[in-house]
Tab-separated table of C-alpha atoms in Angstrom:
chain	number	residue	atom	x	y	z
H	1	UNK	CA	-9.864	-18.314	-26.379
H	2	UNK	CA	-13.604	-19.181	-27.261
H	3	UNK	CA	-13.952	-20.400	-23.142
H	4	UNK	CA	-11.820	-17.284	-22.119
H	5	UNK	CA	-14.351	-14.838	-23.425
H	6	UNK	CA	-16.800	-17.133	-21.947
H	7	UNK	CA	-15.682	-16.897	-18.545
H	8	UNK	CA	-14.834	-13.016	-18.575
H	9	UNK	CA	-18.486	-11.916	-19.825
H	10	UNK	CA	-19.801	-14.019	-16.670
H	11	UNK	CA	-17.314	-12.058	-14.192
H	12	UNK	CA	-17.170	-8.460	-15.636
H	13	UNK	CA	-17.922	-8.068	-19.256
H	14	UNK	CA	-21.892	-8.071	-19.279
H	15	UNK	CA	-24.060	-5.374	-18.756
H	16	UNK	CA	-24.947	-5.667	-14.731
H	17	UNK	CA	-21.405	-5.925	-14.055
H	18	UNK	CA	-20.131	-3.310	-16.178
H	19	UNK	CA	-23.009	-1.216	-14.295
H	20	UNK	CA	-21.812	-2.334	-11.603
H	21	UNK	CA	-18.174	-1.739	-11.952
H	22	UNK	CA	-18.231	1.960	-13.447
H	23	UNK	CA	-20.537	2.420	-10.296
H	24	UNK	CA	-17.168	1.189	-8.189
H	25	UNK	CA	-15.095	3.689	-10.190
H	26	UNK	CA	-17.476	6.303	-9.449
H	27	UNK	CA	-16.956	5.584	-5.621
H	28	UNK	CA	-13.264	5.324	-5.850
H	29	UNK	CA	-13.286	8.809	-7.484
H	30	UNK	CA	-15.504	10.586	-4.948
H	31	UNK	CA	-13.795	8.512	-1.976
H	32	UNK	CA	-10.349	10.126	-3.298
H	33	UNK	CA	-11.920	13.850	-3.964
H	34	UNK	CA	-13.078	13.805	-0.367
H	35	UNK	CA	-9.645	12.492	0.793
H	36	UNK	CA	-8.182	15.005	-0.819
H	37	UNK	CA	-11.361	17.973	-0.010
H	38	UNK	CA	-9.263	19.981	1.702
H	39	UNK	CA	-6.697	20.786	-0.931
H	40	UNK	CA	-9.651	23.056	-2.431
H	41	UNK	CA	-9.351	25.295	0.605
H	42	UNK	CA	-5.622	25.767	-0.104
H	43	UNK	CA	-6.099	26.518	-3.619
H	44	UNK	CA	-8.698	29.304	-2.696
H	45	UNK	CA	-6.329	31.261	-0.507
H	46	UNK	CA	-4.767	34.586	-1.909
H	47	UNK	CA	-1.358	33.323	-0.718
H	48	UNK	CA	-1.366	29.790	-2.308
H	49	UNK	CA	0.797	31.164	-5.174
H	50	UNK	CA	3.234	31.908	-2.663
H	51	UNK	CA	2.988	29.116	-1.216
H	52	UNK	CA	3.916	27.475	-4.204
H	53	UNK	CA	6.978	29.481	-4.602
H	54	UNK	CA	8.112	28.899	-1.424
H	55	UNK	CA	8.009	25.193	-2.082
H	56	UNK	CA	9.569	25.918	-5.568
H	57	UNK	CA	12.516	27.716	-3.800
H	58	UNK	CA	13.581	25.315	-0.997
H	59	UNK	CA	13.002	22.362	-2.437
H	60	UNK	CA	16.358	19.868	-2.460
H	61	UNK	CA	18.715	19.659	0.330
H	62	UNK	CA	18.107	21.267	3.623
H	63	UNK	CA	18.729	25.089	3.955
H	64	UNK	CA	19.602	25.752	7.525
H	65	UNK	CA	18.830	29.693	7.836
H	66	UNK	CA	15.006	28.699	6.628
H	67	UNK	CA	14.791	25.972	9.246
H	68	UNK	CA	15.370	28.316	11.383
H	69	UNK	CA	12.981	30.850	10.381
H	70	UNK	CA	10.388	28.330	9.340
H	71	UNK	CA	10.355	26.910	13.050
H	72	UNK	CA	10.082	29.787	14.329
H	73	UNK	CA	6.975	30.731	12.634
H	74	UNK	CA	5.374	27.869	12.884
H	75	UNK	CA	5.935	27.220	16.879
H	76	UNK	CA	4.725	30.504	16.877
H	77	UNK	CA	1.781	29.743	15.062
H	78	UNK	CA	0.967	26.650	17.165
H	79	UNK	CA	1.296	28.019	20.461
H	80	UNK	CA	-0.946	31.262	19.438
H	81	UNK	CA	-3.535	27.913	18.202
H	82	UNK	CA	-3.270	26.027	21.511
H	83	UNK	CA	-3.779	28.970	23.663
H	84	UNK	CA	-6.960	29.952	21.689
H	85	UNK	CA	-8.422	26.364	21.049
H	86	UNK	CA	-6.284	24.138	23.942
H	87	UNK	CA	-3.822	21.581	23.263
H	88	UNK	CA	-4.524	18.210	21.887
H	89	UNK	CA	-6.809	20.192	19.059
H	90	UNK	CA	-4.322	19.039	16.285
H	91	UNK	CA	-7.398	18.725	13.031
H	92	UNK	CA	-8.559	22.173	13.893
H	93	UNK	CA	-4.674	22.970	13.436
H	94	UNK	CA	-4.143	21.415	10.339
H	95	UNK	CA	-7.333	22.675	9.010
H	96	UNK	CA	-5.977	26.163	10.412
H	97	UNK	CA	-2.759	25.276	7.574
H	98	UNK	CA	-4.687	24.188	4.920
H	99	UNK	CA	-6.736	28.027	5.155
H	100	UNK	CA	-2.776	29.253	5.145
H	101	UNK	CA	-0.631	28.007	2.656
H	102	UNK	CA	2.179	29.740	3.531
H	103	UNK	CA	1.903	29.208	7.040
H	104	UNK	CA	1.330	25.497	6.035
H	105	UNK	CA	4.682	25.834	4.400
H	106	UNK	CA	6.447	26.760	7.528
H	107	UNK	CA	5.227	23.745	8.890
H	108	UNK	CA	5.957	21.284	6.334
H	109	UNK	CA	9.435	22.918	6.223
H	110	UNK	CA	9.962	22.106	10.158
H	111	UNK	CA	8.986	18.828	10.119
H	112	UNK	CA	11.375	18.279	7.044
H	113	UNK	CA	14.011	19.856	9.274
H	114	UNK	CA	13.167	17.185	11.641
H	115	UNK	CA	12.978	14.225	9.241
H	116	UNK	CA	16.460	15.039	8.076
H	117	UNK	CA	17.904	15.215	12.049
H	118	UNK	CA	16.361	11.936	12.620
H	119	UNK	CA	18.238	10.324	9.493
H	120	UNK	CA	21.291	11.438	10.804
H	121	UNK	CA	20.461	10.714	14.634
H	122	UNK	CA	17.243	8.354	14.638
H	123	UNK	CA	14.464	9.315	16.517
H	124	UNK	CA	13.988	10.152	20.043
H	125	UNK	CA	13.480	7.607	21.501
H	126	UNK	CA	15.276	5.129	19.726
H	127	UNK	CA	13.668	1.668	19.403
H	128	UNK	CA	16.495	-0.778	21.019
H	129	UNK	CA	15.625	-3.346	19.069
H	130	UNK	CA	15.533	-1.588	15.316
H	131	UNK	CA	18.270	1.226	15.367
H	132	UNK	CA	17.760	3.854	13.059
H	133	UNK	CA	19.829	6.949	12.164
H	134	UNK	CA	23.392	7.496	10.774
H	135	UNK	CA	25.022	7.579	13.714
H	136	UNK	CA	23.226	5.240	15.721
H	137	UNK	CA	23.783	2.907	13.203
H	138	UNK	CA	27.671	3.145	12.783
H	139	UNK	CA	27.612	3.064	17.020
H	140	UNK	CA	25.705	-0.447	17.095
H	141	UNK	CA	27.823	-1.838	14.044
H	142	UNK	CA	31.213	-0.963	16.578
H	143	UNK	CA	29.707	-2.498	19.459
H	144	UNK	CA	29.646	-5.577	16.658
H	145	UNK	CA	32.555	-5.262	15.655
H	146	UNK	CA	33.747	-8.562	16.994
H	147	UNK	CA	30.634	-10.554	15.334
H	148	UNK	CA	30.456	-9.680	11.570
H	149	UNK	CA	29.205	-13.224	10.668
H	150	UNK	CA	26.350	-12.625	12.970
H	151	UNK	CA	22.896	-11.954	10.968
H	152	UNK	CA	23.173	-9.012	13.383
H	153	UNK	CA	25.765	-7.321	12.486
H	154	UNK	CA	25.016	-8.399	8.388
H	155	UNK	CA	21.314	-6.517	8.790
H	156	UNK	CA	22.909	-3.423	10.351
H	157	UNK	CA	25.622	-2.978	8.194
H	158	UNK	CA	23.007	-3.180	5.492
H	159	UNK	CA	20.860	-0.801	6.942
H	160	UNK	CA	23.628	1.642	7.240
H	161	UNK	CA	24.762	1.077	3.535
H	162	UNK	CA	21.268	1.650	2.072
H	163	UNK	CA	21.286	4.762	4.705
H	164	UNK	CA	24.325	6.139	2.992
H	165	UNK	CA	23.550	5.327	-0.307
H	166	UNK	CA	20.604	7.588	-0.368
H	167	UNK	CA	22.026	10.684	1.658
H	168	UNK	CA	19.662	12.733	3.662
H	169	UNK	CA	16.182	13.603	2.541
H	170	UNK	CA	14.936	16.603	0.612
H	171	UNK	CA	12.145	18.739	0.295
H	172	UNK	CA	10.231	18.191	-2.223
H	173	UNK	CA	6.135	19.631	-3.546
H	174	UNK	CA	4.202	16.161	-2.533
H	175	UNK	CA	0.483	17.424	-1.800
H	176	UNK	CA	-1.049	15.440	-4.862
H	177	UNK	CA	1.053	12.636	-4.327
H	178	UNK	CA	0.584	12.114	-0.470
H	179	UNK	CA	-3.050	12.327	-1.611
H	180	UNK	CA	-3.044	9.469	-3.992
H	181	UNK	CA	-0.994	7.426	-1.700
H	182	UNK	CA	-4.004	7.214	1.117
H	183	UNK	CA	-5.330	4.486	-2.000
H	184	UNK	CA	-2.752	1.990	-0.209
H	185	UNK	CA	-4.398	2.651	3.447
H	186	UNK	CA	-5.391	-0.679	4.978
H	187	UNK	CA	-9.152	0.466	5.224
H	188	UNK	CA	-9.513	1.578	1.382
H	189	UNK	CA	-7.760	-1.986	0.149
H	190	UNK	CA	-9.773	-4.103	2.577
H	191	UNK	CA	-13.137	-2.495	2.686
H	192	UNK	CA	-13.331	-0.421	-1.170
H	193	UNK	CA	-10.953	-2.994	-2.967
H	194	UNK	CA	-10.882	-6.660	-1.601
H	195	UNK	CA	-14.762	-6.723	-0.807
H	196	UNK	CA	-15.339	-5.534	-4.425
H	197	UNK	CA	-13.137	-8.274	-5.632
H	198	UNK	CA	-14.391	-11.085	-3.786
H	199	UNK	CA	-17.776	-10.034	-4.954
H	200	UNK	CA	-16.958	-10.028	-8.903
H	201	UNK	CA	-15.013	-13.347	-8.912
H	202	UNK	CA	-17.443	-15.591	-6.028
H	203	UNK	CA	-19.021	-17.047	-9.148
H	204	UNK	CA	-16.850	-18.157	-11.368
H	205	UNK	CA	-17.343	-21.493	-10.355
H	206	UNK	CA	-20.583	-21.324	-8.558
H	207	UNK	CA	-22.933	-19.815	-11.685
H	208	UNK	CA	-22.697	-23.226	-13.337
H	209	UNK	CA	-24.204	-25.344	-10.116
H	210	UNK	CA	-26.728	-22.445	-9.684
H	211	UNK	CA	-27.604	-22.802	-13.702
H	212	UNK	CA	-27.660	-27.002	-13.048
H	213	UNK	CA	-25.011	-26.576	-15.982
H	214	UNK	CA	-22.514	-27.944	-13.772
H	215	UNK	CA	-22.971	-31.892	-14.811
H	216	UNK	CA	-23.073	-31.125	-18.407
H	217	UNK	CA	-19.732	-29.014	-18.531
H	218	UNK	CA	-17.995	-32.379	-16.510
H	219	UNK	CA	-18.975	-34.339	-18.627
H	220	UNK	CA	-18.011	-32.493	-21.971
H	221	UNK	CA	-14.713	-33.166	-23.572
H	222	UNK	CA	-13.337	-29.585	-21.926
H	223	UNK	CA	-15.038	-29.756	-18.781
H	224	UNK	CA	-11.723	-30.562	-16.323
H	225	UNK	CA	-8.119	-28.838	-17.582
H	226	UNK	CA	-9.289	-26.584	-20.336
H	227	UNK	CA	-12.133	-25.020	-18.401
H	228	UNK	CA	-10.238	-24.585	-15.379
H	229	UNK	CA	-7.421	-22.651	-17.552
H	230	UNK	CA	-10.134	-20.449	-18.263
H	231	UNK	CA	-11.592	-19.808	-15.218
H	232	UNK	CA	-8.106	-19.030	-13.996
H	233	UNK	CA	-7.009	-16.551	-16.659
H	234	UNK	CA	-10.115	-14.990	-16.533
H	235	UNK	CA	-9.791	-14.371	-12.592
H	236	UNK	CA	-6.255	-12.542	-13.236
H	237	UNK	CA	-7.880	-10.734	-15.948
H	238	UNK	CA	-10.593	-9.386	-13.991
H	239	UNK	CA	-8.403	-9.005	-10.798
H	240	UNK	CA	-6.232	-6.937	-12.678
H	241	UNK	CA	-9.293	-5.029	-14.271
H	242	UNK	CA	-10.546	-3.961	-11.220
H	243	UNK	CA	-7.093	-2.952	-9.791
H	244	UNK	CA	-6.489	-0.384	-12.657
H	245	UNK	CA	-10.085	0.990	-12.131
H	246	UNK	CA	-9.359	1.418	-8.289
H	247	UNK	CA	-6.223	3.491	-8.830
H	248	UNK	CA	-7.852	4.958	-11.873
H	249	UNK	CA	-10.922	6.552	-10.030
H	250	UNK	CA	-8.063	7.547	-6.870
H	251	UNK	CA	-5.445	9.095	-9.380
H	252	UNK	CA	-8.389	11.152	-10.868
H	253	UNK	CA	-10.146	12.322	-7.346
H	254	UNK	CA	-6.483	13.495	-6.131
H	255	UNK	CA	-5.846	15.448	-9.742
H	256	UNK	CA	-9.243	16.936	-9.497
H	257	UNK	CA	-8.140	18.067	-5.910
H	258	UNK	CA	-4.544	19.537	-6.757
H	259	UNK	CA	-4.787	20.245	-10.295
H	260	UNK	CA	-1.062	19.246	-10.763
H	261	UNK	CA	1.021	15.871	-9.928
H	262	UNK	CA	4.329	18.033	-8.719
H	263	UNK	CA	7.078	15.876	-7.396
H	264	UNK	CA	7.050	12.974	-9.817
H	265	UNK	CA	10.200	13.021	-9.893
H	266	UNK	CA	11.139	13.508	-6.381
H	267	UNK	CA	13.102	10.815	-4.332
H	268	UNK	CA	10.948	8.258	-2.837
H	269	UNK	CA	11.901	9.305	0.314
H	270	UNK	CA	10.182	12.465	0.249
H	271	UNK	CA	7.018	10.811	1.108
H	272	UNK	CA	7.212	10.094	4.974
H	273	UNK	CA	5.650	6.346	4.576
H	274	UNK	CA	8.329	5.540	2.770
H	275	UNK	CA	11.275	7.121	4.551
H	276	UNK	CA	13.221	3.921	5.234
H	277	UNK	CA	12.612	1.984	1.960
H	278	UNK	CA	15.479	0.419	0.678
H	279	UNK	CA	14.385	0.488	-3.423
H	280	UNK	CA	15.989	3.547	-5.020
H	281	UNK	CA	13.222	5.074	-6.937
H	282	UNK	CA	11.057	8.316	-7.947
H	283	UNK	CA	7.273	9.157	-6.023
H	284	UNK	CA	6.307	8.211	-9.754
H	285	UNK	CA	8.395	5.376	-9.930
H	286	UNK	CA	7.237	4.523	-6.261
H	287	UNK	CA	3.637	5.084	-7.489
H	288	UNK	CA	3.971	2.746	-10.400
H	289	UNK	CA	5.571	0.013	-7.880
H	290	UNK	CA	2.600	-0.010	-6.052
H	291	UNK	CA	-0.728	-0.167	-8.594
H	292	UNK	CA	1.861	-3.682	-10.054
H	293	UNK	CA	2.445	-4.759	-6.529
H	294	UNK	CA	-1.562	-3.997	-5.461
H	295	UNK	CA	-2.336	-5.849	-8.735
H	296	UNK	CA	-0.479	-9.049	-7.857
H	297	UNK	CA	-1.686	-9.127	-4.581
H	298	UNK	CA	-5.296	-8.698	-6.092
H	299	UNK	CA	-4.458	-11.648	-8.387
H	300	UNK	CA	-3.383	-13.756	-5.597
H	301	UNK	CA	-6.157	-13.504	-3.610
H	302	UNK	CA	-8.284	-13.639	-6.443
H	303	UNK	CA	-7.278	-17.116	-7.039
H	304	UNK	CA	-7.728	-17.596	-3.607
H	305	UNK	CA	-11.357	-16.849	-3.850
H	306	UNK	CA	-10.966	-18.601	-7.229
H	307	UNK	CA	-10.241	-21.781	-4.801
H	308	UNK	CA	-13.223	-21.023	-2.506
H	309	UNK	CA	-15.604	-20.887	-5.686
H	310	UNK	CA	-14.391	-24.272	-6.912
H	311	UNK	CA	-15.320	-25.876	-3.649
H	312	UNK	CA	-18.351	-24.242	-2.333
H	313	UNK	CA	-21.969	-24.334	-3.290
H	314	UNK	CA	-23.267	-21.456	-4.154
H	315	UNK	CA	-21.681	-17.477	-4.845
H	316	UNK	CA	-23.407	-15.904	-1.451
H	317	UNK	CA	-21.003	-18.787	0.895
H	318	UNK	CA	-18.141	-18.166	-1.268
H	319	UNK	CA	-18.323	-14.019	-0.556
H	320	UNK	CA	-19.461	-14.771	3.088
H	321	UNK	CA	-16.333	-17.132	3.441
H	322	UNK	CA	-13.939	-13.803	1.649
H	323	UNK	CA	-15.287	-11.367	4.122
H	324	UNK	CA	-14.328	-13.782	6.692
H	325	UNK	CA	-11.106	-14.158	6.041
H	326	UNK	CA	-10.228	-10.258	4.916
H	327	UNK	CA	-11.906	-9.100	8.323
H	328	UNK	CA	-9.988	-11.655	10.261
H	329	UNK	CA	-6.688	-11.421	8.700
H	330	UNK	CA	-7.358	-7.232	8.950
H	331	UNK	CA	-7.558	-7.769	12.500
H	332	UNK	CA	-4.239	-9.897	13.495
H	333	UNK	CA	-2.474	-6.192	13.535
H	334	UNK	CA	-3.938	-5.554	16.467
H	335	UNK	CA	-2.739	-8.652	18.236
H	336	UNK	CA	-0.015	-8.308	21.004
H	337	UNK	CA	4.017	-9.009	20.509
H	338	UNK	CA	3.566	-12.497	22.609
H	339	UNK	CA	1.069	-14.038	19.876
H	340	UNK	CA	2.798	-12.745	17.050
H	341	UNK	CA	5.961	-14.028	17.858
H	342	UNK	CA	4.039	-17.408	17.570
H	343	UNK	CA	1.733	-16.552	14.309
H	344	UNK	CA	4.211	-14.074	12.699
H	345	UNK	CA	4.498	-15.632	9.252
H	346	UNK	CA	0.308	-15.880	9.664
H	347	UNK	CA	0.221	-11.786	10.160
H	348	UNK	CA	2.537	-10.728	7.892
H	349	UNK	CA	1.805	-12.818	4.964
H	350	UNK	CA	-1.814	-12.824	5.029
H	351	UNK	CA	-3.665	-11.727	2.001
H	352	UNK	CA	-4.215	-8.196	3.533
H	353	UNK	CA	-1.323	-7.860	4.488
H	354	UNK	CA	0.317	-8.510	1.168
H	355	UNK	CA	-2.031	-5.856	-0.279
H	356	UNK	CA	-0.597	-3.065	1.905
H	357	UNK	CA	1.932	-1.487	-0.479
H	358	UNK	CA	2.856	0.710	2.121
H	359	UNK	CA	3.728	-2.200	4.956
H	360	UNK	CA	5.912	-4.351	2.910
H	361	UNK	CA	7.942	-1.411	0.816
H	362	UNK	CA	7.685	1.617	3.198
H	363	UNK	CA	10.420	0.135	6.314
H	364	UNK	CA	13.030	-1.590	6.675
H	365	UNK	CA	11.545	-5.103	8.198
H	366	UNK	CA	13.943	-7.655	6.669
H	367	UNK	CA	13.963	-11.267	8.019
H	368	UNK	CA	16.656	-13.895	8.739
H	369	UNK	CA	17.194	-16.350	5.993
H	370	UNK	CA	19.947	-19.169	6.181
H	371	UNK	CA	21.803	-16.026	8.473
H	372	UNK	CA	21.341	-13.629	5.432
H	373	UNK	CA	19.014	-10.191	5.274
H	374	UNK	CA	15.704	-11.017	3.212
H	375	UNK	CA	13.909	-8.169	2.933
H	376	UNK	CA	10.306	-7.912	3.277
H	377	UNK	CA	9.306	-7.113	0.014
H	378	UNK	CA	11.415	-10.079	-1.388
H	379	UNK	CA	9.603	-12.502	1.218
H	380	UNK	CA	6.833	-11.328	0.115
H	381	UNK	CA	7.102	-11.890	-3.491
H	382	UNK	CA	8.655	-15.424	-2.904
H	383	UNK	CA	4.900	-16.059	-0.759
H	384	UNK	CA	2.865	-14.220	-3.568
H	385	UNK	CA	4.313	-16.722	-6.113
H	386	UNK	CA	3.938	-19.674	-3.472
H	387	UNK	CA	0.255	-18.718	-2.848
H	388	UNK	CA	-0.654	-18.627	-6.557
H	389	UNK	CA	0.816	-21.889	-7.280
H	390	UNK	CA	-0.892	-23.960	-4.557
H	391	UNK	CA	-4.382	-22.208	-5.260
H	392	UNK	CA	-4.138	-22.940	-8.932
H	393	UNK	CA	-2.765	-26.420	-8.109
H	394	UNK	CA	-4.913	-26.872	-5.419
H	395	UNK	CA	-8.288	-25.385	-8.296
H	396	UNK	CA	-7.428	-27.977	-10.746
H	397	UNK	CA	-7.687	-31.109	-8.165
H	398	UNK	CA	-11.159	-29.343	-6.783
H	399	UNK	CA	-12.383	-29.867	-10.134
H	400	UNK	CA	-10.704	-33.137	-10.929
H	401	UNK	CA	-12.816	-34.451	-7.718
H	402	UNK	CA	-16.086	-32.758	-8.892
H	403	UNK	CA	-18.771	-35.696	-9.093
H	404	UNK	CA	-21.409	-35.292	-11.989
H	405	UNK	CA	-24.885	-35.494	-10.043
């Protein structure tokens, strides 16, 4: 326990750090409140109570006669925007909604109209090669008819199930919660999370060679197993620290914004990045899913950087080395389908990609294993257990080989 403390007042609990990490929380806040800036606009309009009822009234299953009316309005509304401003001027538009809340919830009602169409028919057009919609579905499961022990025919017939199982969507008051969710964007969890990470643990092996204390704490009685236990507990710790102060500072920005978290307890599914999840769930329960998935991603790659540390030099290579590899990995999404059908398992099980809540949970990706439906987020947890065993494995022989100079 005694080396524990030890090794958590070098990462986070001394007074620089601490400095340094309510200044982190600080930023997380303010990056949410400006995420969420123009929330303040709808809450200044006369007709935001109305608004409000509105939502109140229609929310749950779709009500035809209002889809009607509410598409009405709001093509009207677009069409008087476009011929004003031009078409393609889509911010100034939604800025237009956000100054009218109750033309804003026209809108939101249309495009719920359409959400609930498209689980019925898919979307137009329909991806060949990942069906989606009710119909669609039970079509390409006939055509199969004649293969059910294909993996095929298995993943559709899967897809449909979970499609039925959860019946069409609803309508639901999201605005705070669509808020908080932008904490899972890639470019927040590379560039406000990771970075921050790799920063606090880079020296947990690399203060004692900077300190010469290195020799001495090989050759003491603790200075292999015990201290490496330490090091390692203390790198969850902190990676788990800082992951509860990053959703902290976002869940505060967005409930500064909205003043309310309506729709807690509103079907996943009413949040459009998760629309095709497969885990039956609440926004809140959804929400919860994601600060302990985030979390265990942020412990995985913080014993990857624990691994970096325990065979570099000095702190500065061991961040230079975990920008390297969060920009790079960050980057293979942008490669095209012929090299990642040869890197695949490289792109989507890269530490960034692991940390993107939204990637792994939000579809329906599932992949073929021994002719049987894995689902992403299952793969994923299998590699996020893999990962953490051969960096702690793989921490304890870096250590083993240290040489006392």
């Amino acid at each position: 326990m005694k080396l524990f403390y030890f090794e958590m007042k070098k990462l986070i609990f001394n007074k620089n750090r601490l400095i340094l990490l309510a200044a982190t929380f600080i930023i997380f806040t303010l990056m949410s409140l400006l995420t969420s800036s123009v929330v303040f606009e709808m809450r200044s309009s006369s007709s935001y109570q109305e608004y409000l009822n509105l939502v109140k009234k229609y929310s749950g299953i779709l009500n035809p006669q209002q889809l009607a009316e509410s598409k009405q309005i709001s093509e009207t509304a677009r069409a008087s925007h476009e011929a004003e401003y031009g078409k393609g001027e889509n911010d100034l538009f939604m800025v237009y909604l956000f100054r009218n809340p109750v033309m804003k919830f026209h809108y939101d009602y249309g495009n719920f109209g359409k959400r609930v169409y498209e689980y019925w028919h898919g979307p137009e057009p329909q991806d060949k090669s990942d069906i989606k919609g009710v119909y669609p579905l039970e079509e390409k499961l006939e055509a199969l008819k004649n293969q059910e022990d294909s993996y095929e025919y298995k993943y559709y017939q899967k897809r449909l199930e979970t499609e039925l199982l959860y019946g069409e969507p609803v309508f639901a008051n999201k605005q705070f919660w669509g808020n908080f969710f932008a904490s899972f964007d890639i470019s927040r969890v590379v560039f406000l999370f990771l970075m921050v990470l790799a920063f606090f643990i880079a020296p947990v092996f690399t203060r004692e060679i900077k300190d010469d204390m290195n020799g001495i704490i090989l050759c003491s009685l603790k200075g292999r197993r015990e201290i490496v236990t330490a090091k390692l507990l203390s790198v969850c710790s902190t990676s788990a620290i800082l992951t509860a102060v990053y959703f902290s500072g976002n869940f505060i920005g967005a409930f500064i914004a909205n003043g309310n978290i309506a729709g807690f307890d509103a079907p996943a599914r009413c949040l459009e990045a998760f629309g095709q999840t497969s885990i039956d769930t609440t926004v809140g329960g959804m929400a919860l899913l994601g600060i302990l998935w985030t979390m265990l991603a942020a412990v995985v790659f913080g014993l990857a950087v624990c691994l970096i540390s325990a065979w570099a030099k000095n702190q500065t290579s061991v961040f230079g080395l975990s920008i390297l590899f969060i920009l790079t990995f960050s980057m293979m999404g942008f490669l095209n389908d012929s090299i990642y059908e040869m890197i695949w398992p490289l792109i989507d099980f890269n530490f960034v990609t692991l940390s993107l809540f939204g990637i792994i949970f939000g579809g329906s990706t599932m992949y073929n294993f021994l002719g049987m439906p894995l689902s992403y987020g299952m793969a994923a947890f299998i590699v996020c257990m893999a990962l953490s065993a051969i960096a702690v494995l793989l921490t304890y022989f870096a250590q083993n080989k240290r040489s006392v100079v």
